[in-house]
XYZ file of C-alpha atoms in Angstrom:
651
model
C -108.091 -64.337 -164.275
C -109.796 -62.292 -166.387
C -111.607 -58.554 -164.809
C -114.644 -59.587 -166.656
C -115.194 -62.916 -165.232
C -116.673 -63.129 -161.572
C -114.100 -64.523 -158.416
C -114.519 -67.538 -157.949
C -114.400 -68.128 -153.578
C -114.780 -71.288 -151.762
C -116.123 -70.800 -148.353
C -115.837 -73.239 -146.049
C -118.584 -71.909 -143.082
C -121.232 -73.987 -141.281
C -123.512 -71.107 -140.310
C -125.146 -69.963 -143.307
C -126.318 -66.654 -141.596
C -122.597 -65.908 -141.329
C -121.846 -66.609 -145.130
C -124.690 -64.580 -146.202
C -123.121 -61.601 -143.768
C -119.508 -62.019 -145.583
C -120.659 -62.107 -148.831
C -123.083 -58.888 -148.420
C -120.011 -57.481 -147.275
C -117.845 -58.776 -150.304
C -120.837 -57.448 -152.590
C -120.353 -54.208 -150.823
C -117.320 -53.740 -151.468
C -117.952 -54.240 -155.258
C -116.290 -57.687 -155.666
C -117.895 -59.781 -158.538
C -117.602 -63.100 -157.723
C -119.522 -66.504 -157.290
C -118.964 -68.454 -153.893
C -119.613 -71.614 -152.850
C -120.633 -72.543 -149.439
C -119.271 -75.930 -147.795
C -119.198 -77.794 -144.579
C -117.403 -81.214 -144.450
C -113.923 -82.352 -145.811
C -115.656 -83.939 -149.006
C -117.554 -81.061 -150.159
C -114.704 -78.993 -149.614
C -112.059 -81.303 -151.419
C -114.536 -81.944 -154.079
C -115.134 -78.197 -154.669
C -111.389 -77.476 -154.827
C -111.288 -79.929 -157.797
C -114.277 -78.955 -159.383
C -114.656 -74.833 -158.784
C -110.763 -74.356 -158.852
C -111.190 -71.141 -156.423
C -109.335 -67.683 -156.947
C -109.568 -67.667 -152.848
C -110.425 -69.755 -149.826
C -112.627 -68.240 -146.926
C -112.305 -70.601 -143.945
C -113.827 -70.433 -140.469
C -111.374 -71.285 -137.634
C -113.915 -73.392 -135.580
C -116.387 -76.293 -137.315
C -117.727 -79.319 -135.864
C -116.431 -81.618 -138.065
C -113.348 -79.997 -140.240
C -111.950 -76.968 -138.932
C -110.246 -74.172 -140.445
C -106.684 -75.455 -139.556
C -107.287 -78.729 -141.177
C -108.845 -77.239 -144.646
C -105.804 -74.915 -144.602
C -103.507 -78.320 -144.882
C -105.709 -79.536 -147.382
C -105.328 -76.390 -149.195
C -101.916 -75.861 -149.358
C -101.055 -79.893 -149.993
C -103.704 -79.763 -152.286
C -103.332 -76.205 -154.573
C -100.450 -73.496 -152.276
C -101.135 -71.399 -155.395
C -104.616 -70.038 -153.846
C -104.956 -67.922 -150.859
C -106.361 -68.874 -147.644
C -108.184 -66.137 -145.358
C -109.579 -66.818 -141.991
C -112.593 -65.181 -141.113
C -113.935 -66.039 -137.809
C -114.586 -65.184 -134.162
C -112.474 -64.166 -131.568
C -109.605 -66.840 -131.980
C -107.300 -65.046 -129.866
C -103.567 -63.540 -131.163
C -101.794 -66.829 -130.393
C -104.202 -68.911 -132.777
C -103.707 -65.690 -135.257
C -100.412 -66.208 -135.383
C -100.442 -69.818 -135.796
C -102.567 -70.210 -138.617
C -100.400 -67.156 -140.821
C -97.322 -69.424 -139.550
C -98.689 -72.176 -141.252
C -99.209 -70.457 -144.445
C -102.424 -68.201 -144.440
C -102.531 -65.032 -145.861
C -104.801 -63.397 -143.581
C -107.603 -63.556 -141.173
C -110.279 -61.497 -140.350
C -112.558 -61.174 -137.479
C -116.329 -61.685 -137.824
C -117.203 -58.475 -135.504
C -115.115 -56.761 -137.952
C -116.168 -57.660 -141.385
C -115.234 -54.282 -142.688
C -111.522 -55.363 -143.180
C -112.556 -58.074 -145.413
C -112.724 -56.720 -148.857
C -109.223 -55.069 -147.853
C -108.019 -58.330 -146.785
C -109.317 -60.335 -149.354
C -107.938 -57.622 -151.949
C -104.625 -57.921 -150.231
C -104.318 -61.804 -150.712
C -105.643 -61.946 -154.220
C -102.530 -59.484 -155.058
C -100.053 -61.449 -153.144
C -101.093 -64.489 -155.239
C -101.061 -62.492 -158.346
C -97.336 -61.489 -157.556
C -96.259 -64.841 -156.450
C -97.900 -66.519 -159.311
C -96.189 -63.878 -162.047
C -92.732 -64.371 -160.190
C -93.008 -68.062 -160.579
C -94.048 -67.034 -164.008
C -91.078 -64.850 -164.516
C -88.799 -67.757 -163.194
C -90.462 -70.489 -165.490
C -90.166 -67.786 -168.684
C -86.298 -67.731 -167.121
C -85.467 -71.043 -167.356
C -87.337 -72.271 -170.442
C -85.236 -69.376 -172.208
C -82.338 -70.370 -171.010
C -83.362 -74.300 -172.233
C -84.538 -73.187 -175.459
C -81.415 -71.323 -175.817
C -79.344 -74.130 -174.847
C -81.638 -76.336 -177.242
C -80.676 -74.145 -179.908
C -77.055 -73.659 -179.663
C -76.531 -77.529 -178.967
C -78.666 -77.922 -182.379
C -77.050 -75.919 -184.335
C -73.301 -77.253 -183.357
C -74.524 -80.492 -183.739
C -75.877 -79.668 -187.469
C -72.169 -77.527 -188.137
C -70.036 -80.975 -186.896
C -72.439 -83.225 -188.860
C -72.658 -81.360 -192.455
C -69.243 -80.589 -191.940
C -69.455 -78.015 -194.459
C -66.928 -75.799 -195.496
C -66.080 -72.548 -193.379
C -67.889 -70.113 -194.352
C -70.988 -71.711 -194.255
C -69.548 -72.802 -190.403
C -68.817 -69.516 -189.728
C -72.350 -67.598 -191.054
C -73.982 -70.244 -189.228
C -72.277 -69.581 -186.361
C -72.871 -66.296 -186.768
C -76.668 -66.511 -187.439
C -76.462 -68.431 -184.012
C -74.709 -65.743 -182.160
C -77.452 -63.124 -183.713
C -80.289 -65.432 -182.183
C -78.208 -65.640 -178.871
C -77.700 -61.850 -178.917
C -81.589 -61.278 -179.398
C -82.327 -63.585 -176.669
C -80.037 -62.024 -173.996
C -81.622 -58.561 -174.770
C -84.705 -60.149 -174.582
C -84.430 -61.280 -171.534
C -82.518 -58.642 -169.854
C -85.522 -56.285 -170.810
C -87.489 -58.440 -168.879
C -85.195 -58.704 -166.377
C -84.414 -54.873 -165.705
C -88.172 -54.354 -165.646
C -88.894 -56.154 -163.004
C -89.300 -54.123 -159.766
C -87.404 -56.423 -157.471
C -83.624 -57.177 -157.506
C -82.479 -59.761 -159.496
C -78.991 -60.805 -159.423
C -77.269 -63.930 -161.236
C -74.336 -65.763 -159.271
C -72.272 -69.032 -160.265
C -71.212 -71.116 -157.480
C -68.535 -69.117 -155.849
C -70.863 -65.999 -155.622
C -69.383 -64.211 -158.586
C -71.988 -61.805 -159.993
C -72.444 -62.377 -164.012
C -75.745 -60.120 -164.163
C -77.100 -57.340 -161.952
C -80.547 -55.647 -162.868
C -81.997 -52.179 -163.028
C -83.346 -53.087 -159.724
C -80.184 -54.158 -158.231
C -78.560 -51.346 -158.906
C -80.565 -48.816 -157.351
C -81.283 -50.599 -154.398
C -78.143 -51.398 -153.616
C -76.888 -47.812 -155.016
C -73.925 -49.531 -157.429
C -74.032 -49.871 -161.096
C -74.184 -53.290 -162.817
C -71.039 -52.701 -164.614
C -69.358 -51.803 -161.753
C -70.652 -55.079 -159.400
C -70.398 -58.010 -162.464
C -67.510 -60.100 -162.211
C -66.915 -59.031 -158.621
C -68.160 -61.089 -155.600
C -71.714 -60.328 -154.365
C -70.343 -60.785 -150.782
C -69.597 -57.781 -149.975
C -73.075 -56.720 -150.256
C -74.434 -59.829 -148.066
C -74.777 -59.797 -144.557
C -73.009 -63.101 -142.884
C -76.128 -64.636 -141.735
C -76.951 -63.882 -145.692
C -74.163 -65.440 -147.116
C -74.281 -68.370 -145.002
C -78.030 -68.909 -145.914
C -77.035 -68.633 -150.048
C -74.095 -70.764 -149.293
C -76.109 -73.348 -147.739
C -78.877 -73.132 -150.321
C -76.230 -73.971 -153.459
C -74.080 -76.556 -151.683
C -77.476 -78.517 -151.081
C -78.412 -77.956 -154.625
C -75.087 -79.276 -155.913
C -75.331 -82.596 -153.509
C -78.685 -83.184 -154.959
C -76.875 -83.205 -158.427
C -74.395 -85.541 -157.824
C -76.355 -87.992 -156.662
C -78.902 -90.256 -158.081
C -82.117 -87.917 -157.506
C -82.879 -85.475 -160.105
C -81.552 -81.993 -158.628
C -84.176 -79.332 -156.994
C -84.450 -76.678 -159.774
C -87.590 -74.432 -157.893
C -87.185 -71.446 -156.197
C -86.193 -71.521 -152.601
C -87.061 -68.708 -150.249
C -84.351 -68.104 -148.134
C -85.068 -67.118 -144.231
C -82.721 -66.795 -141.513
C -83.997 -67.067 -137.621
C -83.012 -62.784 -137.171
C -84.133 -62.156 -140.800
C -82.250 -62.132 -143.887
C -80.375 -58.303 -144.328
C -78.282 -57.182 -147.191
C -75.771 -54.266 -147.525
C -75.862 -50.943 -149.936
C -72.513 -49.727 -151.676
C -72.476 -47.322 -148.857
C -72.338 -50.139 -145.683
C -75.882 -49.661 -144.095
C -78.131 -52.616 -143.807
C -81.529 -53.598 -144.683
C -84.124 -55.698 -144.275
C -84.937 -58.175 -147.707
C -86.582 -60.884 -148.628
C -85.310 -63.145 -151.398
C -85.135 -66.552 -153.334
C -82.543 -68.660 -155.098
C -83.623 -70.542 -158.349
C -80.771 -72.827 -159.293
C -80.212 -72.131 -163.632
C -78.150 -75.357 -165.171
C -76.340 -74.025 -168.218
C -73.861 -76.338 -170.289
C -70.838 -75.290 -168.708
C -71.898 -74.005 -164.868
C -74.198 -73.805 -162.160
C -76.161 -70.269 -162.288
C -78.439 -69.316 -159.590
C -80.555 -66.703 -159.457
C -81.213 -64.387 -156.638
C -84.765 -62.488 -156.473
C -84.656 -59.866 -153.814
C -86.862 -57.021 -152.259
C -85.712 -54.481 -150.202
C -88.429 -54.629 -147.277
C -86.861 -51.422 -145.370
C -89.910 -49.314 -145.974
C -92.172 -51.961 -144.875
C -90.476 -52.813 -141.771
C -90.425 -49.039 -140.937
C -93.959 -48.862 -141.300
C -94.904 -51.816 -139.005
C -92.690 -50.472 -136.371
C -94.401 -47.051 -136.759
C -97.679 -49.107 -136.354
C -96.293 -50.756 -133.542
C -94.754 -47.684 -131.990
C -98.003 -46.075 -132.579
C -100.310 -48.718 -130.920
C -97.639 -48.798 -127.881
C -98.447 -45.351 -127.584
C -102.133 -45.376 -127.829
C -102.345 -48.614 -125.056
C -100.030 -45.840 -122.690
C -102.746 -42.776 -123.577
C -105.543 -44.938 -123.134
C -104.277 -46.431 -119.467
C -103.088 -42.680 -118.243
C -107.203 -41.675 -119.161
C -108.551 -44.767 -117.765
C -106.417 -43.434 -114.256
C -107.399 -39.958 -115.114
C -111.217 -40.822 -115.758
C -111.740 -43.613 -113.963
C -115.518 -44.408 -113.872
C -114.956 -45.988 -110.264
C -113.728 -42.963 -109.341
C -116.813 -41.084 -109.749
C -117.218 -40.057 -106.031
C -120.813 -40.200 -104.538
C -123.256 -42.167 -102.278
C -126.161 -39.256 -102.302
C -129.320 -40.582 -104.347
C -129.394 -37.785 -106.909
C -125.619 -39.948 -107.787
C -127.022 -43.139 -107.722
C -129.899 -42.430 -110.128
C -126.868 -41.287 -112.255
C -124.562 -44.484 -111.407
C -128.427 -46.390 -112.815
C -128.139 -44.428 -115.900
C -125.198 -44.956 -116.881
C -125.217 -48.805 -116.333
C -128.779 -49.131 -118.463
C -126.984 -46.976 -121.784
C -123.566 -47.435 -121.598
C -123.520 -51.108 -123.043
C -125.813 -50.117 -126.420
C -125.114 -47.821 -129.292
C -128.311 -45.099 -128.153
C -127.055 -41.484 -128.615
C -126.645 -39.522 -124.758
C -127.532 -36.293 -123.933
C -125.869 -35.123 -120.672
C -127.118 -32.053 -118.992
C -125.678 -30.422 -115.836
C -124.317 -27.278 -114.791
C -120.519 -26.293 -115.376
C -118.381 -28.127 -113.233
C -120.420 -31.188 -112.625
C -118.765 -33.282 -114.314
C -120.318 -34.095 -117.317
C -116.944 -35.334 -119.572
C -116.162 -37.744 -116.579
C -119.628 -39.852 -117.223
C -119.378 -39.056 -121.186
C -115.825 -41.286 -120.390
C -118.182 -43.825 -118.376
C -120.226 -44.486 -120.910
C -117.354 -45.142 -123.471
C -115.466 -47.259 -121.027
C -118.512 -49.504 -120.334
C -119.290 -49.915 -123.977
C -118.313 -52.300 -126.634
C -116.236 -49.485 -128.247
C -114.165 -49.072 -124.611
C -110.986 -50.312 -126.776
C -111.206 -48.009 -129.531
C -111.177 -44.285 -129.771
C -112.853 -41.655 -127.701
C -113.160 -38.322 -129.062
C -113.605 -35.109 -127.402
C -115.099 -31.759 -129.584
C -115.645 -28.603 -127.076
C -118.132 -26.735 -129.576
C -117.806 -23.818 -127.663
C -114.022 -23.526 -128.170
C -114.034 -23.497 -132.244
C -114.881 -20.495 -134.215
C -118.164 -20.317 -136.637
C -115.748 -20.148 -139.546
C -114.088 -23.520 -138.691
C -116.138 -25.703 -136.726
C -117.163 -27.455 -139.514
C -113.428 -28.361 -140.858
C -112.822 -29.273 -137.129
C -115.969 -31.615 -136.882
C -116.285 -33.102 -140.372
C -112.747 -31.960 -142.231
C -111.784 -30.293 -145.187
C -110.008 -31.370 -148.436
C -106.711 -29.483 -150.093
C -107.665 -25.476 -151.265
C -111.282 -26.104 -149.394
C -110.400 -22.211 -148.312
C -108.083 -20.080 -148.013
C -104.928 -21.070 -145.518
C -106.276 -25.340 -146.341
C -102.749 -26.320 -147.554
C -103.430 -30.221 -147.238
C -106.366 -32.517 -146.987
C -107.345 -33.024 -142.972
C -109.698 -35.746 -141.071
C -112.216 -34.387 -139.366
C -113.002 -35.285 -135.810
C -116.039 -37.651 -136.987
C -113.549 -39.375 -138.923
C -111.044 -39.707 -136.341
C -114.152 -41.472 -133.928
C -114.658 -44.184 -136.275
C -115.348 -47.197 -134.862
C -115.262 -45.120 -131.368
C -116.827 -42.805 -129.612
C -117.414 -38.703 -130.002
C -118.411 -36.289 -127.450
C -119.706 -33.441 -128.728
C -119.846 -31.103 -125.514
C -121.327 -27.773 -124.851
C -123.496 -28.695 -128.348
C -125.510 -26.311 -127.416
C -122.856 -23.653 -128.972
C -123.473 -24.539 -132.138
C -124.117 -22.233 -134.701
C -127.679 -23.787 -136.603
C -126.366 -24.233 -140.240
C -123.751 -27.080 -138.405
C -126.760 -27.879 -136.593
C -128.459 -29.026 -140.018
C -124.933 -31.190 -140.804
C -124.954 -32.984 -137.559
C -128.927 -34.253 -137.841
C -127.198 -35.992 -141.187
C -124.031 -37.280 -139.009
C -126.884 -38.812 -136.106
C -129.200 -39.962 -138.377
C -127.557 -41.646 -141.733
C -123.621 -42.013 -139.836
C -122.524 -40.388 -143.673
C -120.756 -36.487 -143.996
C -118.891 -34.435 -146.827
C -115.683 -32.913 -146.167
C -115.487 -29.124 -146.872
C -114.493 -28.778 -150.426
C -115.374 -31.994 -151.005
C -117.777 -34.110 -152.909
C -117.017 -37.617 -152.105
C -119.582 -39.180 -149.257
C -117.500 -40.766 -146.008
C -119.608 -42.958 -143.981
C -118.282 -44.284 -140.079
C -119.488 -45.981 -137.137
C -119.493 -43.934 -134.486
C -121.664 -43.470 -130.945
C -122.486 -39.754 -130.550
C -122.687 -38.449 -127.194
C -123.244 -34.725 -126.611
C -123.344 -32.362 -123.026
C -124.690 -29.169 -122.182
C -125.205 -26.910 -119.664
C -127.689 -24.730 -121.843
C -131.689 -25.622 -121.123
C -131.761 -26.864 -124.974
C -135.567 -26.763 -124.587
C -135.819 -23.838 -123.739
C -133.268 -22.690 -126.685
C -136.222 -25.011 -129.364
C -138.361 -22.648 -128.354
C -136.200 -19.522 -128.912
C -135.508 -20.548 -132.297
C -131.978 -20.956 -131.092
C -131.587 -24.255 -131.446
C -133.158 -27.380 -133.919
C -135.916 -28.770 -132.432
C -135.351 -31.944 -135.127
C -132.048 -32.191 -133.615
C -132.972 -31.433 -129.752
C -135.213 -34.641 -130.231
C -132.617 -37.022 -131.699
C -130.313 -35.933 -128.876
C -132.914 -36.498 -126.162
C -133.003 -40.413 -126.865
C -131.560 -40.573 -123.312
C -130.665 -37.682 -120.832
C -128.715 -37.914 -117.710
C -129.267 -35.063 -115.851
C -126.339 -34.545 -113.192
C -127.243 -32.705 -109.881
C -125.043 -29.413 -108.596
C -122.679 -29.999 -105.925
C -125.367 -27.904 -103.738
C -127.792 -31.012 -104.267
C -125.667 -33.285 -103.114
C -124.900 -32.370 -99.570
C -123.786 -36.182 -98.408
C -121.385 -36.062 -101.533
C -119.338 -32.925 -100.560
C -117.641 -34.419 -97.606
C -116.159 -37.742 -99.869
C -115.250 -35.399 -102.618
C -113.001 -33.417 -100.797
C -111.377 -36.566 -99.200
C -111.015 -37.669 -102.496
C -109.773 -34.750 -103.951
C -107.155 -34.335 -101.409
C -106.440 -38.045 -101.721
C -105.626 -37.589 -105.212
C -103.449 -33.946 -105.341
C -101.840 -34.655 -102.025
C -100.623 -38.363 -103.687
C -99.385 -36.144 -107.030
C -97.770 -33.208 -105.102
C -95.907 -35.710 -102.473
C -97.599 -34.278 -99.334
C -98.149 -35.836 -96.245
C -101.726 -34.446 -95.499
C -103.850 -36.627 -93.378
C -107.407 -34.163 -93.814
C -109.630 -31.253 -93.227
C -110.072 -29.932 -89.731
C -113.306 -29.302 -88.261
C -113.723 -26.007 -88.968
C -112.338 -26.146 -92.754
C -114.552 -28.552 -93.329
C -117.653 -26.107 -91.873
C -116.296 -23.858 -94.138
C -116.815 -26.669 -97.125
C -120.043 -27.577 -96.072
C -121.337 -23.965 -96.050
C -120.280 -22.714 -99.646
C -123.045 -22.953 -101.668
C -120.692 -24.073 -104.978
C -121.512 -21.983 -108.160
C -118.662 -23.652 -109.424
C -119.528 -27.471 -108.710
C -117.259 -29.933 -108.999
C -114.643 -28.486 -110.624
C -114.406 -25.242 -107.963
C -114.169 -28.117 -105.520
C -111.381 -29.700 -107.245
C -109.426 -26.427 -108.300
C -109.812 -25.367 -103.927
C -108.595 -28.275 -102.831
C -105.622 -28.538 -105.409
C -105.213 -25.101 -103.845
C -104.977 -26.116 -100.309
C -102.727 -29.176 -100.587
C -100.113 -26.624 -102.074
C -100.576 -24.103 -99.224
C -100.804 -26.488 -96.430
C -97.404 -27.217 -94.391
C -99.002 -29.436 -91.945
C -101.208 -32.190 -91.200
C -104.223 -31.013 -91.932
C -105.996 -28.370 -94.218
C -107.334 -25.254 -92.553
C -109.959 -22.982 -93.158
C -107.092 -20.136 -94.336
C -105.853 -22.765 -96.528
C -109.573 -22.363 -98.788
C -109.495 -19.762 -101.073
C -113.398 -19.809 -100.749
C -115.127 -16.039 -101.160
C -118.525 -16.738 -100.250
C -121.118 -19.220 -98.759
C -124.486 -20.146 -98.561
C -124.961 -18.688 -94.808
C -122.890 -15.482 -94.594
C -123.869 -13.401 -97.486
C -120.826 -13.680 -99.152
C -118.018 -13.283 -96.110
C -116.660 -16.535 -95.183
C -115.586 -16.425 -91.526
C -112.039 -16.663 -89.928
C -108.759 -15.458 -89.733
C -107.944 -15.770 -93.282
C -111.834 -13.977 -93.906
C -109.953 -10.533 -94.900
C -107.764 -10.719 -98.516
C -106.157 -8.063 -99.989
C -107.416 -6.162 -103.221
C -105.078 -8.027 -105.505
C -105.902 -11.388 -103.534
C -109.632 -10.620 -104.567
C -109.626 -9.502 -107.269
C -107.884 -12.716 -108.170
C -110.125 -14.761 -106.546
C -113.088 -12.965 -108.495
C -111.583 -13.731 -111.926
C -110.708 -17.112 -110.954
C -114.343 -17.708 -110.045
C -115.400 -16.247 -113.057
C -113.138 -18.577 -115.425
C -114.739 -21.427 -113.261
C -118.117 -20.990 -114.066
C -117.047 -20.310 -117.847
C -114.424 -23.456 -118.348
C -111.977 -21.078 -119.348
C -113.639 -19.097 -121.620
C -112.789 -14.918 -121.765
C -114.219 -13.438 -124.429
C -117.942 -13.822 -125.912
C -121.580 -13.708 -124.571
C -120.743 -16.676 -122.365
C -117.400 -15.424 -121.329
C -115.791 -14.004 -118.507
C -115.484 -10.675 -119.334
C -119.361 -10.621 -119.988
C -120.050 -12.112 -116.623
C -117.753 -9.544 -114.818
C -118.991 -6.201 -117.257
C -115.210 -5.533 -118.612
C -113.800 -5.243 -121.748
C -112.323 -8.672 -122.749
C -108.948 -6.509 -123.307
C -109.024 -5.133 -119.940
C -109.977 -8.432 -118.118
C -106.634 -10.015 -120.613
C -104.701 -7.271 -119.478
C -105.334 -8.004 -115.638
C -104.904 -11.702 -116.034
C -101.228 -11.498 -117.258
C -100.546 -8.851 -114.568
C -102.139 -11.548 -112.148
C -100.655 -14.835 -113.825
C -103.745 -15.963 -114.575
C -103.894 -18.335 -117.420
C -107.532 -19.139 -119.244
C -106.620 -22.586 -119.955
C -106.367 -24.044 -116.394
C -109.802 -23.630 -116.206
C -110.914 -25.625 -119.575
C -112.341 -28.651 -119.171
């Protein structure tokens, strides 16, 4: 088909709402085409005859003629054109049944952005079967023409009977025409990118392409004239075997002989050998070639090694990401979200009114409150819960390369930007991004991200070309961003299109009837991990709980009691066994036996308080150092003498 003239598709859909969606989305993709719409069996044989499609677009499910049934009518009727599925969710068995039985693809209606791929995909597939039965039709009417010719001219040579010469210049004029016609078509034959080997009966190679030879890494005039066993695994040379002593039944008796192509399959998959001995994966077909004096067949073959690498990466890959995505569903389970207190259960509201829409979520909270673990909630309960989830701590990247991180750069974008990187908007498509502790973000990104939130469309750095995604933004904070508008500190364009729905989360001091479930669960959880049988908190530890006041929240909670279960050697958790430095009650002296550390002891505890409240971070106006009035290099230096390291204390 001409590139000028449009694509012809028949669509066989009964809701016309969902034709007009798939062929705005063929439009946007920049096809050119002209489709027809049908509903019944006659329209849709009558428009096979009549529009003579370059595709077929079928729905799985119809009230009257189904997908399955126009796909038998398709390929009894014209197996030339492609047949796509594009429907609802048919499940992976019916998937698989309807490519078994000859589709080329199928698409899913909630995902209509893989149909100009797929549709793309299975007009090339076509065009590639269509020019190799092209290539084997040019093949044999050569070969006839030739034989045509030579059987001409001897017949002309025995009736003129004329003298010698003339016999012998014809003969030779003959031979000329021959010779042209071989290189003819061995030009076309080494040009062709798959392997294509001719065999007579007994497997003995008589030609052995360009393509042959370097997939199978031996020269031609090194394999012709030799058996092509040796480079045919058994289950291969029984299939070939079978093939041509099938073929030569059919010629001896009274049916004309099969002379088409004849893919050839084996139940493990058909696997041929290189000069070396290793094994790969092909696909092929045998065309049967009469000639005057023999049987010829020709085998067409593709070395599929690459391919079937690439779909057990993809398999590999998507083994991996179902194991990542169940160890963060047991990590942050949303039903694990401890807390009965009615500061939680406004929260537990919140999150079951948002979580199921695409509205951009602004969570607020102090450090430590958890405000990841309901940014996870809200992706798990969402339509998107089975694709991505994307985590961006703003206040981790520098001002230099937060940008590259968020939105990506291309090749020589600056200095040290070797190779072309996705950005972590890019990486979210289709999923979910968190952008947390937004409020660290310098205001020229600030500008950027409005784009990202409002139009869903970015640049990379260096680049020029516009990527557009679906992705649900949420963002956290512990910054009062309103009170950052007004500083000029932060956009107040921005602060607006965040604010679409906050969820504010309380401190652990707020939440008094929480504190005693959290620790249960808490030790639940570490004492399960470390192997420890720990059956709870005695009295007076717990006292000691309920009379910190928690500058830390959650996360102190969780880093004291991960403490405790490794210092405890008994039953229970003591009050010694809290590394706790202060309360609510005692102006800063817990009391008990354990109430007096040493120096080192607090001055450890100090800096581990002070990592708490900053998730880790050391250096900076937010940092620790700031918060305890030391040098970052002298609060560094301390740490390693301590064996303090930063990043326990990240979120």
């Amino acid at each position: 088909m001409s590139t000028d003239e449009p694509l012809h598709i028949l669509m066989l859909e009964d809701v016309a709402t969902d034709a007009e969606l798939v062929e705005r989305e063929l439009d946007r993709e920049g096809f050119n085409f002209e489709a027809r719409r049908v509903t019944t069996e006659n329209a849709f044989r009558e428009a096979l005859e009549a529009l003579d499609p370059d595709i077929i677009l079928v729905d799985y499910s119809l009230p009257q003629f189904d997908g399955m049934a126009a796909l038998g009518v398709a390929q009894a009727e014209c197996p030339h054109i492609p047949v796509v599925f594009v429907s609802g969710a048919i499940g992976e068995e019916r998937a698989i049944e309807t490519l078994k039985q000859g589709a080329t693809d199928y698409v899913l209606k909630d995902k209509l952005s893989r149909l100009g791929p797929a549709v793309r995909r299975a007009l090339q597939e076509a065009a590639e079967r269509r020019a190799r039965r092209e290539a084997e039709a040019a093949l044999r009417q050569a070969h006839d023409e030739l034989e045509q010719k030579v059987a001409a001219r001897t017949a002309e040579l025995r009736e003129a009977n004329t003298a010698l010469k003339e016999e012998v210049d014809e003969r030779k004029r003959a031979e000329r025409a021959l010779r042209k016609s071989r290189e003819r078509l061995t030009r076309i034959i080494d040009s062709a990118i798959d392997a294509i080997i001719s065999i007579d009966a007994d497997l003995q190679v008589h030609l052995f392409n360009e393509a042959a030879e370097e997939i199978f890494q031996r020269s031609a005039e090194a394999v012709e004239g030799t058996p092509l066993a040796p480079f045919l695994t058994d289950p291969f040379e029984a299939v070939v075997h079978r093939h041509i002593d099938a073929h030569q039944e059919a010629q001896g008796s009274d049916g004309a002989p099969e002379t088409d192509g004849r893919y050839l399959a084996a139940p493990e998959g058909l696997e041929a050998r290189r000069g070396d001995g290793t094994t790969f994966p092909v696909e092929a077909t045998l065309c049967p070639i009469q000639l005057p004096a023999e049987d010829r067949y020709l085998i067409i073959l593709r070395d599929v090694d690459d391919r079937k690498q690439a779909e057990e990466e993809v398999a590999q890959l998507e083994s991996e990401r179902s194991y990542l995505q169940e160890e963060l569903e047991s990590e942050y389970n949303f039903d694990t979200i401890v807390g009965t207190s009615a500061p939680m259960q406004e929260v537990f509201d919140a999150i079951d009114q948002v979580a199921d829409t695409e509205t951009t979520v602004l969570v607020t909270g102090e450090t430590g409150t958890g405000k990841e673990l309901v940014a996870r909630a809200l992706h798990a309960r969402s339509a998107r819960s089975d694709q991505v989830f994307v985590t961006v701590n703003c206040a981790a990247l520098s001002t230099d390369l937060i940008e590259s991180e968020l939105f990506g750069h291309e090749k020589g974008a600056f200095t040290g930007a070797t190779t072309r990187r996705e950005g972590r908007f890019e990486l979210a498509d289709e999923g979910t991004i968190l952008l947390d502790e937004i409020g660290e973000l310098p205001l020229e990104t600030q500008a950027k991200l409005l784009r990202v939130l409002q139009q869903q469309t970015f640049e990379r750095v260096g680049g020029s070309e516009t990527i557009e995604v679906d992705t649900r933004i949420l963002a956290a904070t512990n910054r009062d961003l309103a009170a950052a508008v007004e500083a000029d500190a932060f956009r107040s364009d921005l602060y607006y299109r965040l604010n679409i729905f906050p969820i504010e989360l309380p401190p652990l001091r707020d939440r008094g009837d929480d504190l005693p479930l959290l620790a249960e669960h808490f030790r639940e959880t570490y004492a399960s991990r470390t192997g420890t049988d720990i059956e709870g908190f005695s009295a007076e530890a717990m006292a000691t709980l309920k009379d910190y006041d928690w500058p830390g929240n959650v996360r102190e909670l969780a880093n004291i009691i991960e403490r405790a279960v490794i210092l405890t050697r008994g039953r229970h958790i003591r009050a010694e066994h809290l590394s706790v430095t202060g309360s609510a009650t005692d102006g800063g002296n817990v009391q008990g036996p354990s109430s007096l550390a040493t120096l080192e002891e607090a001055q450890r505890r100090h800096i581990e308080r002070a990592l708490e409240q900053t998730d880790g971070v050391v250096g900076g106006d937010e940092g620790a150092a700031q918060l305890l009035d030391v040098k970052r290099t002298t609060l560094l230096s301390r740490m390693k003498r301590l064996g303090i390291a930063p990043s326990e204390y990240r979120a």
